[in-house]
Amino acid sequence: MSQRILDFQDVDAGYGGVAVVRNLTLFVDAGEVVALIGPNGAGKTTTLMTVSGFAEVLRGTVRVLGRPLPKLRRAHLIGRWGVHHVPEQRGIFYGLTVEENLRLATRHGRVDLDRAASYFPVLESLMSRRAGLLSGGEQQMLALGRALLSEPRLLMVDEMSLGLAPIICEELLPIVRRMADETGAGVLIVEQHADLALEQADRAYLLSHGDLVFDGPASTLRDDRGFLDATYLGLGGGEESAP
Amino acid sequence: MILGIGAGAIIAALGIGLVLTYRSSGVINFAVGAVATYSAYVYSSLRTAGTYPIPPLPNPLAIAGGPSLPTSVRFGSSVAETPAIAMALATAALIGLLLHLLVFRPLRYAPVLGKIVAAIGVMIVLQSVVLLRFGAQARQVEAILPTTPVRAFGATVPADRFVLLGLVSVTTAVLWLVFKYTRFGIATRAAAENERSVTLLGFSADWQAGTNWVLACTLAGLVGILVVPITGLTPNLLTLLVIPALGAALLGGFSSFVIAAGAGVGFGMVESLLLIMQQRLAWMPKLDLVDALPFIVIALAMIMRGRALPSRGAVQTRNLPDAYASGMSFRAFIVLVLCVVAAAIFLPFDFRNGVTVSLIGAILCLSLVVVTGFVGQISLAQMALAGIAAFGIGSFVQNAGLPFALGFVLAVVAAVGFGLVVALPSLRTRGANLAIITLASAVAIQYLLFERTGWFGVSALGRKSVPPPEILGLYFGPSTRFPIGDSKIPQPGFGIFVVLVTAACCLVVTALRRSHLGERMLAVRANEHAAAAAGVNVRVIKLTAFGIAAGLAGAAGALRAVQLGTYSPGSFDVLASVSLLVVAYLGGISTVSGALVAGSLFTQGFWTVVTDRFTNFGTYQTYVLGLALLVTLVTVPEGLDAYHREVGRALKRRWRRPEPPAVVHEKP
Amino acid sequence: MTESVVLETRELTVQFGGLLALCDVSIDCHRGQLTGLIGPNGAGKTTLIDAVTGFVRATGQVFLEGEEISALPPHRRAHRGLTRTWQSMELFDDISVRANLEVASRRLTFAGGLRDFFGGRRVVDERARWALEVLDLMDVAERKPRELSQGQRKLVGVARALAGGPNLLLLDEPAAGLDQTATVRLASQLRGLIDLGHTILLVDHDMSLVLRVCERIHVIEFGRLIASGTPEEIRADSVVIRAYLGSSGSRA
Ligand SMILES: Nc1ncnc2c1ncn2[C@@H]1O[C@H](COP(=O)(O)OP(=O)(O)OP(=O)(O)O)[C@@H](O)[C@H]1O
Ligand SMILES: Nc1ncnc2c1ncn2[C@@H]1O[C@H](COP(=O)(O)OP(=O)(O)O)[C@@H](O)[C@H]1O
Ligand SMILES: [Mg+2]
Ligand SMILES: [Mg+2]
């Protein structure tokens, strides 16, 4: 059953020929929730962008659902295969209404309003509002709601709880967990609240300055807070103070 | 009033074409009328002569004087209606596809203004193809739609007007439905806002954009074929109708098909109404008002609807090339000025003239550098403002007998005054809407001021004479004999005068960019909200920029008038304003050096003189220029100046040790 | 109204069409204190900041240092010392970080403008320099914002508001997207500003930050004020727990 949905083998990836992430080996199997954590500038966003075709693979191979990545011109194919990527800037369209934003994610353009509302009840009352007018958190909920509606085979969420109220953050991971369990989708999430992410995730990858410093069961990292904090403080964190 | 229905339907059809392209790609498609015209000509050739013209030209080798080649395919003596329509529409669709593949896809990451300039380039090329291929003579085209007269509301009107109106309504409804309810339509709107995000959702933005270009051009083609039986076929007609169509699209805020269509129809009706009233009421002003009035009304409506600051989450599409501060030292600048002075003295007369024209052009471009490059407001009224000063200097010096220097200053002040009025809409509107409103201002100035005899002392011929510059008893006229050099006109004295004025203007704009005021302008260009929150008075900044720009435009206009010694309104019309924007963008719209490059590209400017020496395109001139424009734009989407900088940097990197590449973040 | 109140809103109400985004909200910020403003998503926190700084039309009154400013346009309020950051940063991407700050720190006067215009090299603005130093941004002063990392961009936003010479600094989610280390550093930087006598209103969803650094906290939900008090009181407030905190209050 455990089909390999995403597979990085010894990958260097970056922009303009310069590697931001080095030597990354990472995989996500069907039905798994995998957390990708690390300090600012570690290369988490770059990793996700690589899968979507917007960062360059400089070395190694990336396979999505067993297929190699298409050329940049055909990057939209990745979306068609069932990969749903919620980018750091959320990727919602300010000029469209909430409902129209949701419709873009569904195959036949028909929105299953009830299902969207079951994830985020507030969305229901916002359906006809222009997405640009939403509050930051509401925009994040819209982006996540759209992702869940699209029934992805691989869901990647960058900075999942960015701008969300604590009470929502708590509910979020269980929702994603449930989706992975029910549909057998693979999930890769980037999250600043490491504790929250590690509670629900099966496995975790810890990136720092583009290097993988940990990979293994989430529980290991959960129990070893010392190591996690050291990564953020010692190895990471250097970003702002670096010249 | 019913009589205006035909004209109204045409304007409406072009209006929704404009909205369609704007919503799918953010481009104001100035070429929509030209595409319609071309298709109409194809149709007419098929029907009347049975020939299908092979684009693009009668004989591509004619330039080089080569052998003549067959340039059309014959299908008997005449092609039946239906296949002719099909072929003409297919041609339009093909134009759409080519535009996408050759022009707009390569420009996909270019600043929006670059794409608009490209659309203008396409318009120029198509327009000249039509002229070269089919000649300027008007043609009559056999009716396609039924023309049986129908009586309605007390007037007799041919039925085709109503059919046309019906077709426009249906198309509008269909487009509205598609854009609102289908996945394709929603994704199109989404792609216009953020291409990368739609790609993430599995849409091919490329395919989407291509489809929309084909759709828009086919629609334009259909308009052309259906309306020319009513209007007659001339090369310019539909191209010029783009202007009222822009007004209609503007009322719909470039987003509502329904309002744009309604406004178009309304336009036609109001115009015919005004015409009738003019016939009945002698006191009504002449035709000019008819053209200007609806436009002005729409501009006012938009201003009322606008907001002082954009609303929350407004879609921002205002990226422009980087506005680098000049790195040139003052000493280097003086050397440069001296070189140009020497050029203005010692070059042969045609080059001397080229230098003068280029420098005046550069001042005009500087005015756009200030408003558009620094503050991000697209103005299509700069030529009209230059015209104000051109006419002003004649009135003040020639008619009122003031000393030249005083007259010059007053002329510039007059331009600034008008510039501030033109700037008012910018306080409440922005982006494409503002651009078209400034175009409306230019139309208003043209019709209400320039084209009236008596005003500004314009003679019945619409010309006005301007005296040579005189300062402290010294004359600097183009024909005042200068002690050095040959005796051909223009004499170097005037050239030197122009060099000095241009140098002063360059210094002012350079100082502006380096000053705190300049930084505030760039802050407004980047983000009006954040600027206001940082304590920037956005209105004052915009007005200041428009004022300075109008001053520059005024100086250029006055110089131009002096150069020619006599001046007519034609050179300051709306089309001149539009081409100014094109040239300024091509040179580099956000830098002083860009303006200088742009100046040399002016017609009769330095570059033209140089190329004229070695080549002669004769009648192909416009066509070649248009093509050159497109090719340049596709290769250097941010203008020549940005390209020069790039090359400069690459050379530096060669010579010095390599620096680590700068980290660039994707803009949110 | 006491001497120590820097900002006071009285019955501030904002309506967007049929939506009541803020309803009779009266809050205040005391001099030299860090005041928190929290609430669920869409509660109206950003709208409150918008209303106070003049970006949305509101009814009710806003007082700054005892003077009513409700009728002033945004830039005039900024001149009075009301500066803010934005939830989505909104930096001026075309000019250097230093210039970003100087737009806020310098006033444009006619005479000054002329001097600037004709008088060659400019002096470095002191306040801008100070703001850069406080937030550790000296190294990137000449870079353009778009070349910086997400975390640094956030700080530039704060620095720009600080350079405006604020009586009151309004921060909209400055810690969103920052990692743990950066958040801790931000917390100490904010406390440092308070120690220098600044007054701050902080909106954020990171409870470990808000509950730790604020003296007082206001909570709004559906545009209404539902609680005000010290972090301890808020943490224990059952209404706030149900509406907003969930179990995180106990964890932070
Ligand atoms: N111009 C507007 N028109 C209509 N509704 C608006 C407008 N601006 C804001 N809203 C709505 O007002 C409500 C409050 O928004 P606000 O941005 O103040 O929330 P917030 O408390 O800052 O939330 P978050 O924590 O998610 O940032 C939201 O539901 C938002 O959709
Ligand atoms: N478009 C880009 N071009 C060049 N470098 C980039 C780009 N985006 C990010 N980087 C650099 O890559 C590194 C990793 O960034 P990112 O993947 O965004 O980190 P994270 O998401 O872990 O915070 C950073 O040093 C950042 O400056
Ligand atoms: Mg990131
Ligand atoms: Mg908010």
PDB file of N, CA and C in Angstrom, chain C residues 63-120:
ATOM      1  N   PHE C  63      -8.157  59.455  19.915  1.00  0.00           N
ATOM      2  CA  PHE C  63      -7.346  60.506  20.534  1.00  0.00           C
ATOM      3  C   PHE C  63      -5.905  60.061  20.618  1.00  0.00           C
ATOM      4  N   LEU C  64      -5.005  60.951  20.222  1.00  0.00           N
ATOM      5  CA  LEU C  64      -3.587  60.672  20.382  1.00  0.00           C
ATOM      6  C   LEU C  64      -3.040  61.755  21.283  1.00  0.00           C
ATOM      7  N   GLU C  65      -2.437  61.379  22.370  1.00  0.00           N
ATOM      8  CA  GLU C  65      -1.914  62.348  23.345  1.00  0.00           C
ATOM      9  C   GLU C  65      -2.987  63.363  23.700  1.00  0.00           C
ATOM     10  N   GLY C  66      -4.210  62.889  23.863  1.00  0.00           N
ATOM     11  CA  GLY C  66      -5.288  63.769  24.283  1.00  0.00           C
ATOM     12  C   GLY C  66      -5.913  64.617  23.190  1.00  0.00           C
ATOM     13  N   GLU C  67      -5.339  64.597  21.992  1.00  0.00           N
ATOM     14  CA  GLU C  67      -5.930  65.403  20.920  1.00  0.00           C
ATOM     15  C   GLU C  67      -6.692  64.503  19.967  1.00  0.00           C
ATOM     16  N   GLU C  68      -7.838  64.983  19.528  1.00  0.00           N
ATOM     17  CA  GLU C  68      -8.618  64.155  18.614  1.00  0.00           C
ATOM     18  C   GLU C  68      -7.987  64.187  17.217  1.00  0.00           C
ATOM     19  N   ILE C  69      -7.825  63.017  16.617  1.00  0.00           N
ATOM     20  CA  ILE C  69      -7.214  62.967  15.287  1.00  0.00           C
ATOM     21  C   ILE C  69      -8.133  62.280  14.285  1.00  0.00           C
ATOM     22  N   SER C  70      -9.376  62.061  14.678  1.00  0.00           N
ATOM     23  CA  SER C  70     -10.277  61.252  13.842  1.00  0.00           C
ATOM     24  C   SER C  70     -10.440  61.785  12.424  1.00  0.00           C
ATOM     25  N   ALA C  71     -10.248  63.097  12.237  1.00  0.00           N
ATOM     26  CA  ALA C  71     -10.532  63.646  10.921  1.00  0.00           C
ATOM     27  C   ALA C  71      -9.292  63.753  10.041  1.00  0.00           C
ATOM     28  N   LEU C  72      -8.136  63.406  10.562  1.00  0.00           N
ATOM     29  CA  LEU C  72      -6.904  63.613   9.797  1.00  0.00           C
ATOM     30  C   LEU C  72      -6.664  62.500   8.773  1.00  0.00           C
ATOM     31  N   PRO C  73      -6.070  62.836   7.634  1.00  0.00           N
ATOM     32  CA  PRO C  73      -5.686  61.794   6.680  1.00  0.00           C
ATOM     33  C   PRO C  73      -4.465  61.019   7.193  1.00  0.00           C
ATOM     34  N   PRO C  74      -4.230  59.827   6.637  1.00  0.00           N
ATOM     35  CA  PRO C  74      -3.170  58.951   7.159  1.00  0.00           C
ATOM     36  C   PRO C  74      -1.810  59.623   7.341  1.00  0.00           C
ATOM     37  N   HIS C  75      -1.359  60.397   6.340  1.00  0.00           N
ATOM     38  CA  HIS C  75      -0.001  60.919   6.475  1.00  0.00           C
ATOM     39  C   HIS C  75       0.099  61.940   7.592  1.00  0.00           C
ATOM     40  N   ARG C  76      -0.998  62.663   7.853  1.00  0.00           N
ATOM     41  CA  ARG C  76      -0.957  63.628   8.950  1.00  0.00           C
ATOM     42  C   ARG C  76      -0.901  62.906  10.285  1.00  0.00           C
ATOM     43  N   ARG C  77      -1.590  61.780  10.359  1.00  0.00           N
ATOM     44  CA  ARG C  77      -1.531  61.001  11.607  1.00  0.00           C
ATOM     45  C   ARG C  77      -0.120  60.489  11.817  1.00  0.00           C
ATOM     46  N   ALA C  78       0.523  60.088  10.715  1.00  0.00           N
ATOM     47  CA  ALA C  78       1.900  59.626  10.842  1.00  0.00           C
ATOM     48  C   ALA C  78       2.783  60.758  11.355  1.00  0.00           C
ATOM     49  N   HIS C  79       2.540  61.973  10.850  1.00  0.00           N
ATOM     50  CA  HIS C  79       3.332  63.109  11.330  1.00  0.00           C
ATOM     51  C   HIS C  79       3.132  63.328  12.818  1.00  0.00           C
ATOM     52  N   ARG C  80       1.938  63.011  13.306  1.00  0.00           N
ATOM     53  CA  ARG C  80       1.676  63.190  14.732  1.00  0.00           C
ATOM     54  C   ARG C  80       2.348  62.101  15.571  1.00  0.00           C
ATOM     55  N   GLY C  81       2.924  61.113  14.927  1.00  0.00           N
ATOM     56  CA  GLY C  81       3.628  60.088  15.694  1.00  0.00           C
ATOM     57  C   GLY C  81       2.893  58.765  15.799  1.00  0.00           C
ATOM     58  N   LEU C  82       2.044  58.484  14.823  1.00  0.00           N
ATOM     59  CA  LEU C  82       1.318  57.216  14.825  1.00  0.00           C
ATOM     60  C   LEU C  82       1.883  56.401  13.668  1.00  0.00           C
ATOM     61  N   THR C  83       2.735  55.431  13.937  1.00  0.00           N
ATOM     62  CA  THR C  83       3.302  54.684  12.818  1.00  0.00           C
ATOM     63  C   THR C  83       2.976  53.206  12.972  1.00  0.00           C
ATOM     64  N   ARG C  84       3.014  52.496  11.853  1.00  0.00           N
ATOM     65  CA  ARG C  84       2.519  51.127  11.865  1.00  0.00           C
ATOM     66  C   ARG C  84       3.325  50.224  10.958  1.00  0.00           C
ATOM     67  N   THR C  85       3.176  48.922  11.168  1.00  0.00           N
ATOM     68  CA  THR C  85       3.668  47.963  10.188  1.00  0.00           C
ATOM     69  C   THR C  85       2.460  47.271   9.588  1.00  0.00           C
ATOM     70  N   TRP C  86       2.741  46.491   8.541  1.00  0.00           N
ATOM     71  CA  TRP C  86       1.633  45.833   7.833  1.00  0.00           C
ATOM     72  C   TRP C  86       1.770  44.332   7.963  1.00  0.00           C
ATOM     73  N   GLN C  87       0.614  43.694   7.948  1.00  0.00           N
ATOM     74  CA  GLN C  87       0.600  42.241   8.059  1.00  0.00           C
ATOM     75  C   GLN C  87       1.403  41.612   6.913  1.00  0.00           C
ATOM     76  N   SER C  88       1.329  42.212   5.734  1.00  0.00           N
ATOM     77  CA  SER C  88       2.063  41.644   4.597  1.00  0.00           C
ATOM     78  C   SER C  88       3.256  42.516   4.210  1.00  0.00           C
ATOM     79  N   MET C  89       3.871  43.138   5.196  1.00  0.00           N
ATOM     80  CA  MET C  89       5.122  43.904   5.038  1.00  0.00           C
ATOM     81  C   MET C  89       5.019  45.166   4.207  1.00  0.00           C
ATOM     82  N   GLU C  90       4.675  45.040   2.905  1.00  0.00           N
ATOM     83  CA  GLU C  90       4.497  46.226   2.082  1.00  0.00           C
ATOM     84  C   GLU C  90       5.692  47.168   2.125  1.00  0.00           C
ATOM     85  N   LEU C  91       6.855  46.656   1.807  1.00  0.00           N
ATOM     86  CA  LEU C  91       8.039  47.515   1.772  1.00  0.00           C
ATOM     87  C   LEU C  91       8.132  48.210   0.418  1.00  0.00           C
ATOM     88  N   PHE C  92       8.967  49.253   0.353  1.00  0.00           N
ATOM     89  CA  PHE C  92       9.229  49.900  -0.936  1.00  0.00           C
ATOM     90  C   PHE C  92      10.361  49.124  -1.579  1.00  0.00           C
ATOM     91  N   ASP C  93      10.010  48.296  -2.553  1.00  0.00           N
ATOM     92  CA  ASP C  93      10.995  47.353  -3.064  1.00  0.00           C
ATOM     93  C   ASP C  93      12.059  47.980  -3.963  1.00  0.00           C
ATOM     94  N   ASP C  94      11.783  49.197  -4.469  1.00  0.00           N
ATOM     95  CA  ASP C  94      12.701  49.766  -5.453  1.00  0.00           C
ATOM     96  C   ASP C  94      13.846  50.555  -4.842  1.00  0.00           C
ATOM     97  N   ILE C  95      13.767  50.833  -3.543  1.00  0.00           N
ATOM     98  CA  ILE C  95      14.823  51.660  -2.953  1.00  0.00           C
ATOM     99  C   ILE C  95      15.472  50.911  -1.803  1.00  0.00           C
ATOM    100  N   SER C  96      16.666  51.361  -1.418  1.00  0.00           N
ATOM    101  CA  SER C  96      17.437  50.642  -0.416  1.00  0.00           C
ATOM    102  C   SER C  96      16.726  50.635   0.931  1.00  0.00           C
ATOM    103  N   VAL C  97      17.170  49.741   1.788  1.00  0.00           N
ATOM    104  CA  VAL C  97      16.595  49.654   3.122  1.00  0.00           C
ATOM    105  C   VAL C  97      16.715  51.004   3.828  1.00  0.00           C
ATOM    106  N   ARG C  98      17.896  51.625   3.703  1.00  0.00           N
ATOM    107  CA  ARG C  98      18.085  52.915   4.354  1.00  0.00           C
ATOM    108  C   ARG C  98      17.077  53.935   3.829  1.00  0.00           C
ATOM    109  N   ALA C  99      16.902  53.962   2.501  1.00  0.00           N
ATOM    110  CA  ALA C  99      15.951  54.913   1.919  1.00  0.00           C
ATOM    111  C   ALA C  99      14.528  54.599   2.373  1.00  0.00           C
ATOM    112  N   ASN C 100      14.225  53.324   2.518  1.00  0.00           N
ATOM    113  CA  ASN C 100      12.922  52.937   3.053  1.00  0.00           C
ATOM    114  C   ASN C 100      12.679  53.630   4.389  1.00  0.00           C
ATOM    115  N   LEU C 101      13.702  53.616   5.227  1.00  0.00           N
ATOM    116  CA  LEU C 101      13.559  54.204   6.546  1.00  0.00           C
ATOM    117  C   LEU C 101      13.518  55.727   6.476  1.00  0.00           C
ATOM    118  N   GLU C 102      14.305  56.281   5.551  1.00  0.00           N
ATOM    119  CA  GLU C 102      14.370  57.743   5.494  1.00  0.00           C
ATOM    120  C   GLU C 102      13.074  58.350   4.987  1.00  0.00           C
ATOM    121  N   VAL C 103      12.355  57.593   4.130  1.00  0.00           N
ATOM    122  CA  VAL C 103      11.054  58.095   3.699  1.00  0.00           C
ATOM    123  C   VAL C 103      10.194  58.355   4.925  1.00  0.00           C
ATOM    124  N   ALA C 104      10.322  57.485   5.918  1.00  0.00           N
ATOM    125  CA  ALA C 104       9.500  57.649   7.117  1.00  0.00           C
ATOM    126  C   ALA C 104      10.109  58.655   8.089  1.00  0.00           C
ATOM    127  N   SER C 105      11.446  58.736   8.138  1.00  0.00           N
ATOM    128  CA  SER C 105      12.049  59.512   9.213  1.00  0.00           C
ATOM    129  C   SER C 105      12.160  60.993   8.886  1.00  0.00           C
ATOM    130  N   ARG C 106      12.208  61.342   7.592  1.00  0.00           N
ATOM    131  CA  ARG C 106      12.396  62.751   7.277  1.00  0.00           C
ATOM    132  C   ARG C 106      11.086  63.368   6.841  1.00  0.00           C
ATOM    133  N   ARG C 107      10.932  64.614   7.160  1.00  0.00           N
ATOM    134  CA  ARG C 107       9.751  65.332   6.690  1.00  0.00           C
ATOM    135  C   ARG C 107      10.125  66.064   5.423  1.00  0.00           C
ATOM    136  N   LEU C 108       9.168  66.163   4.522  1.00  0.00           N
ATOM    137  CA  LEU C 108       9.420  66.911   3.302  1.00  0.00           C
ATOM    138  C   LEU C 108       8.906  68.331   3.508  1.00  0.00           C
ATOM    139  N   THR C 109       9.834  69.284   3.601  1.00  0.00           N
ATOM    140  CA  THR C 109       9.404  70.674   3.675  1.00  0.00           C
ATOM    141  C   THR C 109       9.866  71.332   2.392  1.00  0.00           C
ATOM    142  N   PHE C 110       9.252  72.457   2.077  1.00  0.00           N
ATOM    143  CA  PHE C 110       9.589  73.088   0.808  1.00  0.00           C
ATOM    144  C   PHE C 110      11.049  73.529   0.812  1.00  0.00           C
ATOM    145  N   ALA C 111      11.440  74.221   1.894  1.00  0.00           N
ATOM    146  CA  ALA C 111      12.813  74.723   1.964  1.00  0.00           C
ATOM    147  C   ALA C 111      13.797  73.555   1.971  1.00  0.00           C
ATOM    148  N   GLY C 112      13.487  72.566   2.806  1.00  0.00           N
ATOM    149  CA  GLY C 112      14.355  71.401   2.891  1.00  0.00           C
ATOM    150  C   GLY C 112      14.445  70.694   1.552  1.00  0.00           C
ATOM    151  N   GLY C 113      13.312  70.634   0.881  1.00  0.00           N
ATOM    152  CA  GLY C 113      13.276  69.981  -0.420  1.00  0.00           C
ATOM    153  C   GLY C 113      14.203  70.680  -1.404  1.00  0.00           C
ATOM    154  N   LEU C 114      14.142  72.021  -1.410  1.00  0.00           N
ATOM    155  CA  LEU C 114      14.994  72.781  -2.333  1.00  0.00           C
ATOM    156  C   LEU C 114      16.469  72.566  -2.006  1.00  0.00           C
ATOM    157  N   ARG C 115      16.777  72.600  -0.703  1.00  0.00           N
ATOM    158  CA  ARG C 115      18.165  72.447  -0.292  1.00  0.00           C
ATOM    159  C   ARG C 115      18.696  71.088  -0.755  1.00  0.00           C
ATOM    160  N   ASP C 116      17.835  70.106  -0.511  1.00  0.00           N
ATOM    161  CA  ASP C 116      18.156  68.745  -0.889  1.00  0.00           C
ATOM    162  C   ASP C 116      18.418  68.624  -2.375  1.00  0.00           C
ATOM    163  N   PHE C 117      17.533  69.304  -3.105  1.00  0.00           N
ATOM    164  CA  PHE C 117      17.514  69.237  -4.540  1.00  0.00           C
ATOM    165  C   PHE C 117      18.801  69.776  -5.136  1.00  0.00           C
ATOM    166  N   PHE C 118      19.236  70.919  -4.599  1.00  0.00           N
ATOM    167  CA  PHE C 118      20.403  71.559  -5.211  1.00  0.00           C
ATOM    168  C   PHE C 118      21.683  71.321  -4.443  1.00  0.00           C
ATOM    169  N   GLY C 119      21.560  70.721  -3.252  1.00  0.00           N
ATOM    170  CA  GLY C 119      22.761  70.650  -2.418  1.00  0.00           C
ATOM    171  C   GLY C 119      23.401  69.291  -2.344  1.00  0.00           C
ATOM    172  N   GLY C 120      23.954  68.810  -3.422  1.00  0.00           N
ATOM    173  CA  GLY C 120      24.800  67.620  -3.449  1.00  0.00           C
ATOM    174  C   GLY C 120      24.493  66.529  -2.431  1.00  0.00           C
TER     175      GLY C 120
END
